[in-house]
Short mmCIF file of C-alpha atoms and ligand atoms in Angstrom, two decimals:
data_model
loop_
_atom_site.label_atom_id
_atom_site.label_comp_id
_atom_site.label_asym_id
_atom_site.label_seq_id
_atom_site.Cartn_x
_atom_site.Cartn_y
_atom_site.Cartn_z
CA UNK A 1 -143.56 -213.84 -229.54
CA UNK A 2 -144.71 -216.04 -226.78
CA UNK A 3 -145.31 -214.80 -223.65
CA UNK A 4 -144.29 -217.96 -220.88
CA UNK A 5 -144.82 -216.03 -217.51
CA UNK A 6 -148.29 -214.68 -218.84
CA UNK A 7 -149.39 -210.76 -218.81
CA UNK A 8 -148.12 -209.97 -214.95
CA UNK A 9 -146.26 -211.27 -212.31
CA UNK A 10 -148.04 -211.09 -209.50
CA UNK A 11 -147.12 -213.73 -206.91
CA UNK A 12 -145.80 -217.11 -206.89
CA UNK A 13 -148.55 -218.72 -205.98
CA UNK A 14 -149.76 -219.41 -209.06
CA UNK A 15 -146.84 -219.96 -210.91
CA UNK A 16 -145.34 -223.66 -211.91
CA UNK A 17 -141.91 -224.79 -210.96
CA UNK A 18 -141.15 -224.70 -214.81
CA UNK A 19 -142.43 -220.93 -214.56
CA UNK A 20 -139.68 -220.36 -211.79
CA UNK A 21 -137.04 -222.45 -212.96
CA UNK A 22 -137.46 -220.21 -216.55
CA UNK A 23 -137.08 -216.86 -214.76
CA UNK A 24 -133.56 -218.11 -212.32
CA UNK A 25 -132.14 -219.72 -215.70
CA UNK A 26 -132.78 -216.83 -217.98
CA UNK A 27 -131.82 -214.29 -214.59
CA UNK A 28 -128.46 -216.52 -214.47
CA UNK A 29 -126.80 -215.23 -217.60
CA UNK A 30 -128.59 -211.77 -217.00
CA UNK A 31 -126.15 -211.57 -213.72
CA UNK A 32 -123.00 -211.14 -216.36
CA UNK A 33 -124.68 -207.87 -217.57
CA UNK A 34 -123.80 -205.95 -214.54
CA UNK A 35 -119.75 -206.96 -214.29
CA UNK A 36 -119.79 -205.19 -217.53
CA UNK A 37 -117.99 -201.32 -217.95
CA UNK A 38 -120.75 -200.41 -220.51
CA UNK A 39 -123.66 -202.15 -218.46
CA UNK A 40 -126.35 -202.06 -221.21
CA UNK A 41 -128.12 -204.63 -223.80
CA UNK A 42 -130.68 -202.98 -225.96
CA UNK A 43 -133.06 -205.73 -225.55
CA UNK A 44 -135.99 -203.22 -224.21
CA UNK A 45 -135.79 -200.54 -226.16
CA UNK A 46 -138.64 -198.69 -227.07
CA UNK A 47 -140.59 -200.15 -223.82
CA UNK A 48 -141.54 -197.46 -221.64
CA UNK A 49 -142.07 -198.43 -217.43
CA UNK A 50 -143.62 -196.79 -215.24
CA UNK A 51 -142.37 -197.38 -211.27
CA UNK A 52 -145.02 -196.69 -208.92
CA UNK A 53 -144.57 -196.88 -205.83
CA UNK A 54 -146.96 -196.13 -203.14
CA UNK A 55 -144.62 -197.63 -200.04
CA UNK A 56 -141.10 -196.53 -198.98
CA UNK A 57 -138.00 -198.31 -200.92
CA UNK A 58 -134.36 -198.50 -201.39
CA UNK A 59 -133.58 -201.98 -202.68
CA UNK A 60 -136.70 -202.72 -204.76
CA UNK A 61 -136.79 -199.26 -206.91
CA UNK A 62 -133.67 -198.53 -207.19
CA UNK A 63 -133.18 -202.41 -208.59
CA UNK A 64 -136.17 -202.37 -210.63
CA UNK A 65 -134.44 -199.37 -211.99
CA UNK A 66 -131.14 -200.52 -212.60
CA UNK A 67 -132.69 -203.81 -214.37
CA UNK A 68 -134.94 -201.23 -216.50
CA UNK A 69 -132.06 -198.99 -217.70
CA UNK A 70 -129.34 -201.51 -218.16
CA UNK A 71 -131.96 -203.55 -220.84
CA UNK A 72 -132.61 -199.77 -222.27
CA UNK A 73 -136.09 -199.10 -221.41
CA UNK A 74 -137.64 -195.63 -220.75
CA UNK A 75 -137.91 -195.33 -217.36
CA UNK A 76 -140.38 -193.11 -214.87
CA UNK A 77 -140.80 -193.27 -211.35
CA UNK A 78 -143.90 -191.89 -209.58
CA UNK A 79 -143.67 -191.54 -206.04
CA UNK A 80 -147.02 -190.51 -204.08
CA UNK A 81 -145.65 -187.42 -202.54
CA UNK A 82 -145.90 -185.23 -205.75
CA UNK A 83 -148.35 -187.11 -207.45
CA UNK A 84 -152.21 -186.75 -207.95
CA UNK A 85 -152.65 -189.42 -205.66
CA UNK A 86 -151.57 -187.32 -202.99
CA UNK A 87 -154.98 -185.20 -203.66
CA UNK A 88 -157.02 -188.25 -203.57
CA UNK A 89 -156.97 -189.70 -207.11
CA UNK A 90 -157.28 -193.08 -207.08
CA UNK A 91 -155.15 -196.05 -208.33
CA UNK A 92 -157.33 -197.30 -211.34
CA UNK A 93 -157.22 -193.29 -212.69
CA UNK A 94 -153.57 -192.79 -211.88
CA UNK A 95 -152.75 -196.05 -213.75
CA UNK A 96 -155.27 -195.19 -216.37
CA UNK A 97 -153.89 -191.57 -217.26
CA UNK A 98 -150.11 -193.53 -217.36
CA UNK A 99 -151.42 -195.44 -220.14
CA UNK A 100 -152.95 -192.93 -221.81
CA UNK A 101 -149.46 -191.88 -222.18
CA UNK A 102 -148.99 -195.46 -224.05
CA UNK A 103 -146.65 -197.09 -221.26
CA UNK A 104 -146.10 -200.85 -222.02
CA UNK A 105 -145.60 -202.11 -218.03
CA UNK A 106 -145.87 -200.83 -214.17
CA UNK A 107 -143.88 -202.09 -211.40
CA UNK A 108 -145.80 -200.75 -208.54
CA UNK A 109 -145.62 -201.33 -204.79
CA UNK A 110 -148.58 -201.04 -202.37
CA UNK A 111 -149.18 -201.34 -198.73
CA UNK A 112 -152.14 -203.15 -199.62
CA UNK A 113 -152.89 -206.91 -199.95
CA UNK A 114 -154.46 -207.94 -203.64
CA UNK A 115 -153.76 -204.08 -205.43
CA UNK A 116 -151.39 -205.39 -207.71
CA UNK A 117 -153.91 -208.29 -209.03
CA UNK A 118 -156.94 -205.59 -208.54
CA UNK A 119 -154.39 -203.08 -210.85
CA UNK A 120 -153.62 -205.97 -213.58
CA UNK A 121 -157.49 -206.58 -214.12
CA UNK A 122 -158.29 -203.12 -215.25
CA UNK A 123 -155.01 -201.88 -217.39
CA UNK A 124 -153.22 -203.56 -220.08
CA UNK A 125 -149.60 -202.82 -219.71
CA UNK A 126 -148.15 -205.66 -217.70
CA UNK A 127 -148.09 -205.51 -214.01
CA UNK A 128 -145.47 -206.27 -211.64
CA UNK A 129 -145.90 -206.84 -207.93
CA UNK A 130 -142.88 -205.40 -205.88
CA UNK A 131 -144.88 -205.99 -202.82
CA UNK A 132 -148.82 -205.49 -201.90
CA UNK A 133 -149.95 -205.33 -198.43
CA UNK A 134 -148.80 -208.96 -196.75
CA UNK A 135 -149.63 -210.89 -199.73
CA UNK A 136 -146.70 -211.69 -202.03
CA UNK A 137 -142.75 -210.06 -203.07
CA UNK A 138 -141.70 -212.67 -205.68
CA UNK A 139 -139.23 -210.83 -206.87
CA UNK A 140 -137.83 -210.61 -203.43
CA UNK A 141 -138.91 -214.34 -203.49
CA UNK A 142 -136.94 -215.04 -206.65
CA UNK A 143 -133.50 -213.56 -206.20
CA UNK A 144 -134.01 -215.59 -202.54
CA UNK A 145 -134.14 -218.54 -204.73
CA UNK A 146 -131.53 -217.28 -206.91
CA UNK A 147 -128.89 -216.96 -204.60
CA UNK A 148 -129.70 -220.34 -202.69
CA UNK A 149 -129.82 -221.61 -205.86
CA UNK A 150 -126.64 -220.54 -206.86
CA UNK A 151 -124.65 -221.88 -203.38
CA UNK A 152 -126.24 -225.25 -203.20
CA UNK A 153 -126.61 -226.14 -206.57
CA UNK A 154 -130.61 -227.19 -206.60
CA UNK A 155 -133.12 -226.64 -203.76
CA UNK A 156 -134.17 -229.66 -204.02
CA UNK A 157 -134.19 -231.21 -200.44
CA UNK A 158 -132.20 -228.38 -198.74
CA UNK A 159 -133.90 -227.13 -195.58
CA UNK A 160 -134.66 -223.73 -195.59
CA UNK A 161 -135.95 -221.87 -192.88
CA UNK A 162 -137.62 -218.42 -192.93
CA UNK A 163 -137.46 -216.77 -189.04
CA UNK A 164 -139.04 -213.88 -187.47
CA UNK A 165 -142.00 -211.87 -188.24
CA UNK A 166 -143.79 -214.80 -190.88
CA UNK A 167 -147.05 -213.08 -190.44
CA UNK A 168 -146.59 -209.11 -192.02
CA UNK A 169 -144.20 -210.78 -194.33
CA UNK A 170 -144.76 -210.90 -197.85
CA UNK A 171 -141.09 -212.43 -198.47
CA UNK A 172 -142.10 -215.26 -196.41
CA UNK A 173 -145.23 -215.77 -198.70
CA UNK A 174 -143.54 -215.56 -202.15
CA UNK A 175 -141.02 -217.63 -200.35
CA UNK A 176 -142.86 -220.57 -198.65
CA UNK A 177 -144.72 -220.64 -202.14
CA UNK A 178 -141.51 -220.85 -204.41
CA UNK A 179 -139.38 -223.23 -202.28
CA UNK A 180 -141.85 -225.82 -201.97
CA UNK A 181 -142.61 -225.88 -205.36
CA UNK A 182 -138.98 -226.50 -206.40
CA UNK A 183 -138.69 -229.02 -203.83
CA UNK A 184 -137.20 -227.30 -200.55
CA UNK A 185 -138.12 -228.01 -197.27
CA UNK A 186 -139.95 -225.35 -195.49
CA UNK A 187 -139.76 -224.26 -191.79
CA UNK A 188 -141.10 -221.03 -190.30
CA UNK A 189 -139.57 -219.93 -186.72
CA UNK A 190 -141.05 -216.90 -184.27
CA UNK A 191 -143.17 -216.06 -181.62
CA UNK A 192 -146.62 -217.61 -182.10
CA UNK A 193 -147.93 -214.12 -182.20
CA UNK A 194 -145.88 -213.43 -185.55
CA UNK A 195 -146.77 -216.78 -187.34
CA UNK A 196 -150.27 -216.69 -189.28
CA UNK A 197 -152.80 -219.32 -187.43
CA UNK A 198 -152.59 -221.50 -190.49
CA UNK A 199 -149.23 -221.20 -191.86
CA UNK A 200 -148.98 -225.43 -191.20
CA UNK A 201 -151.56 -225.51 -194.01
CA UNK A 202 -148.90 -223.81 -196.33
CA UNK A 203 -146.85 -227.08 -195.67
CA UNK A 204 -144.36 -225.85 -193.66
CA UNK A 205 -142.89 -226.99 -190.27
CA UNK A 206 -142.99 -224.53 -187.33
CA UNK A 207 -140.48 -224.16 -184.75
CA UNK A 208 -140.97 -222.08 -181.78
CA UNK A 209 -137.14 -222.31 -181.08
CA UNK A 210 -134.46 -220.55 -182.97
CA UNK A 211 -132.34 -222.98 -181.46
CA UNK A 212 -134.49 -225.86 -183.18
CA UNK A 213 -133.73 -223.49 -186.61
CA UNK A 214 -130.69 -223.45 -186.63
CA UNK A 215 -130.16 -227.13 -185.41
CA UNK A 216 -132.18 -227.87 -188.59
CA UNK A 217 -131.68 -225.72 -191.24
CA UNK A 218 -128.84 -225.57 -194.30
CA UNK A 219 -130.30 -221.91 -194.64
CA UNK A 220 -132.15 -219.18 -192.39
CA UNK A 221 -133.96 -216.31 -194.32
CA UNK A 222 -134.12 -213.61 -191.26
CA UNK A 223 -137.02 -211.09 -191.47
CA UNK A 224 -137.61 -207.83 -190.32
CA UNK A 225 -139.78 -207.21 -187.44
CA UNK A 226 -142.17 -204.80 -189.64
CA UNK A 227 -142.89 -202.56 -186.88
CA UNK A 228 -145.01 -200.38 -188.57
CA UNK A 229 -146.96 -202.75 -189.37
CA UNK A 230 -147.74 -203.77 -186.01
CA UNK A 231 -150.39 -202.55 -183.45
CA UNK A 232 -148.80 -202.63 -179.78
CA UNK A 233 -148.54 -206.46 -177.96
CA UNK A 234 -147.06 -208.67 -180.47
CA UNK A 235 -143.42 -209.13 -178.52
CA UNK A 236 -143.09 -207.40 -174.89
CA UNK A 237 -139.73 -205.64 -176.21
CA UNK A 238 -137.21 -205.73 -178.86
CA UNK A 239 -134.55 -206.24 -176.04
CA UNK A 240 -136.28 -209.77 -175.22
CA UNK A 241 -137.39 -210.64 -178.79
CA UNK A 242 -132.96 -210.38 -179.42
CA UNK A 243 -132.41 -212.02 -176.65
CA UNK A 244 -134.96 -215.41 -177.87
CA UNK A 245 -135.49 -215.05 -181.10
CA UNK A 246 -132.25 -213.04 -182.85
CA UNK A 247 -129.61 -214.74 -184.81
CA UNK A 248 -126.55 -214.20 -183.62
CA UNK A 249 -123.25 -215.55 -184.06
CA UNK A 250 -122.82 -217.59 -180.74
CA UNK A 251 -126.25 -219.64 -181.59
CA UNK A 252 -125.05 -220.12 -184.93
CA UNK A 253 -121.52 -221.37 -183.83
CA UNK A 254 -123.13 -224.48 -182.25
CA UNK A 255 -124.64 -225.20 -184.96
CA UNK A 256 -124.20 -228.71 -186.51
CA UNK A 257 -123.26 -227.39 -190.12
CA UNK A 258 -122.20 -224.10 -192.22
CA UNK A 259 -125.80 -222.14 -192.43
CA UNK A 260 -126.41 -219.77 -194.98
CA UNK A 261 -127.69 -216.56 -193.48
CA UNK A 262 -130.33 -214.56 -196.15
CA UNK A 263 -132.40 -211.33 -195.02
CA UNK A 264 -134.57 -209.27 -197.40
CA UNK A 265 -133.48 -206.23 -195.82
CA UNK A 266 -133.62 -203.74 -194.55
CA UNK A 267 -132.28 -205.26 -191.37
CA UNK A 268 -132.85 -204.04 -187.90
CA UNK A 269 -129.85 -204.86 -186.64
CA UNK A 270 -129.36 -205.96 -183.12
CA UNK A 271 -132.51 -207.23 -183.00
CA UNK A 272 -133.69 -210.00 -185.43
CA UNK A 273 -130.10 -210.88 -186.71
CA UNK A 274 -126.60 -209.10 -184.90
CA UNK A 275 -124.41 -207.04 -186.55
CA UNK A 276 -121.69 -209.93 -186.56
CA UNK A 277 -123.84 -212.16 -188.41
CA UNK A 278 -125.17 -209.50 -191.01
CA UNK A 279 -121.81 -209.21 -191.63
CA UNK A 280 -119.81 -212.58 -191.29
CA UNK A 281 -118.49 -215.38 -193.53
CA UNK A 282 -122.30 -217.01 -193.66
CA UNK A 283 -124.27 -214.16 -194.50
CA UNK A 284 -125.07 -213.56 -198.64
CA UNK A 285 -127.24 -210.68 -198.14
CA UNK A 286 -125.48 -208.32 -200.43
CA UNK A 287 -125.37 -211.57 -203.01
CA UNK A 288 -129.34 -211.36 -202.70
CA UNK A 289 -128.91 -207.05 -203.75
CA UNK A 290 -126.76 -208.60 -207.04
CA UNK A 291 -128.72 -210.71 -207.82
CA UNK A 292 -132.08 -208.85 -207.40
CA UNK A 293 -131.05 -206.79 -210.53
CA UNK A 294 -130.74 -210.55 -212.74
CA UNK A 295 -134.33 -211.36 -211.66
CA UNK A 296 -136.12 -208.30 -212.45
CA UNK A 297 -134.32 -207.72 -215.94
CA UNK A 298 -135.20 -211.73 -216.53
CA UNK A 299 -139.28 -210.56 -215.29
CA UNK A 300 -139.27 -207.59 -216.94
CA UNK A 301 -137.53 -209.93 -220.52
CA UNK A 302 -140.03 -212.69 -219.84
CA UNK A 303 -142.98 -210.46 -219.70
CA UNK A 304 -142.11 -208.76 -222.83
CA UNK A 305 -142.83 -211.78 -224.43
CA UNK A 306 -139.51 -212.57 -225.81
CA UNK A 307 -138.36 -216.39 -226.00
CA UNK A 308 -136.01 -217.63 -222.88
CA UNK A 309 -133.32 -218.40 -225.58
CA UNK A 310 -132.77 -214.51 -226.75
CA UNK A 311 -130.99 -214.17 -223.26
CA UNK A 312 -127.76 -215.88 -223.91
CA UNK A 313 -128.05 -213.86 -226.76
CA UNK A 314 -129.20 -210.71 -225.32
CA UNK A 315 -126.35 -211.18 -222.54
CA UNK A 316 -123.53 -210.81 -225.85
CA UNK A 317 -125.45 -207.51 -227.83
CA UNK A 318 -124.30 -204.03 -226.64
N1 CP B 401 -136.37 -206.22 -199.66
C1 CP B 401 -137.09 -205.13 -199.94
O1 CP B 401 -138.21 -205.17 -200.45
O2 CP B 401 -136.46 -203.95 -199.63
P1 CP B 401 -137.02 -202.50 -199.93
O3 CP B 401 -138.22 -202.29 -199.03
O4 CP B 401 -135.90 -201.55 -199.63
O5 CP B 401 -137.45 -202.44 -201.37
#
């Protein structure tokens, strides 16, 4: 069996455009899976996966989980609160003692930068990143892609623009990395505080308007303002970060064309995109939720090492 995306996924950084095309075209047919009343393929069976996740989530986990179960993998989540890691064990030993227990991959989230890469280097069982630190989400990246995807057609020249809080944002990472590659145009938008000092180097425009944004974009890709992951200074309030920098419905009705509205979730709403918006005829947020299960049962198929072809085929066996 070959194994195209390598041993782990780790970011898209350092994957090709051919790399991300495979996973959306084998995670398009994957999508079918879940329509189904009996929403199960054995293609993972046998393969036990261990979620591990060290930061809160809803969306990630649980989809991780649904893409585990529905290809028929053995499934275990550890959560820190209940774990040995919780009396000071560290990551290597916790991943170490999992193996020891013959697991064949972890999925494993972690609040900081690089620990899924420093993880990969010292286990075998593949590793997937569901988010480390403010380095990279490209699974979050990839069912972004997906869904854009999907509604335009190809990326290819679309204008995409990713608004808000660039700089605690691992979305915006795996994102500016993945678009560009397959062609998109990239624009950041936010107070200067919440942009990294050398995001132009990532090739992206910057505009210190949302009115510029939206004026420009065919899509906007709202972040959360990570709050927690802020010390105190970076906007005076939420009130006036709404009132200059939210999305809402009456800057996006003078807008020149139909704009795609994208968050990663979860949303603070009222403050980086309004309730009406979140909601309304542009927004394909819960799209992105769908179609977050297609990507992570195409990761979790790639990694196994199984040939792109065996998911049409995969997609017909119960
Ligand atoms: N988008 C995202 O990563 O959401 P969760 O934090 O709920 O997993």
């Amino acid at each position: 069996m070959t194994a195209p995306l390598g041993k782990d996924l780790l970011g898209l950084e350092h994957l090709s455009a051919e790399q991300i095309n495979l996973i959306l075209d084998t995670a398009e047919p994957l999508r079918e899976i879940s329509e189904r009343a009996i929403k199960k393929v054995p293609t993972l069976r046998g393969a036990t996966i261990v979620n591990l996740f060290f930061e809160a989530s809803t969306r990630t986990r649980i989809s991780f989980e649904f893409a585990e179960k529905r290809m028929s993998a053995d499934t275990v989540n550890v959560a820190v609160s209940g774990s040995s890691v919780s009396k000071g064990e560290t990551l290597v030993d916790t991943a170490k003692n999992l193996e020891a227990m013959k697991i064949d991959m972890v999925v494993m989230r972690h609040g900081s930068s690089g620990a899924a890469k420093f993880l990969a280097e010292r286990i075998e069982s593949n590793v997937i990143n569901a988010g480390d630190g403010m380095h990279e989400h490209p699974t979050q990246g990839l069912l972004d892609m997906l869904t854009l995807r999907q509604r335009f057609g190809t990326l290819a020249g679309k204008k995409i623009c990713i608004c808000g809080d660039v700089l605690h944002s691992r979305v915006a990472r795996s994102n500016i990395w993945g678009l560009t590659k397959l062609g998109a145009e990239v624009a950041v938008c936010g107070p200067r505080s919440l942009l990294p000092s050398a995001i132009e180097e990532m090739g992206v425009t910057v505009f210190s308007r949302i009115e510029q944004a939206i004026e420009w974009a065919d899509a906007l890709n709202v972040l959360r303002l990570q709050l927690e992951r802020m010390q105190a200074g970076y906007i005076p309030s939420l009130r006036e970060y709404n009132r200059v920098f939210g999305v809402t419905r009456e800057r996006l009705e003078r807008a020149p064309r139909d704009i795609l509205i994208l968050h990663p979730g979860p949303m603070n709403r009222g403050v980086e995109i309004d309730s009406d918006v979140a909601d309304g005829p542009h927004s394909v947020i819960l799209e992105q939720v769908t179609n977050g299960v297609a990507v992570r049962m195409a990761v979790l198929y790639l990694l196994a090492g199984n040939s792109p072809q065996l998911a049409d085929a995969a997609k017909g066996a119960v």
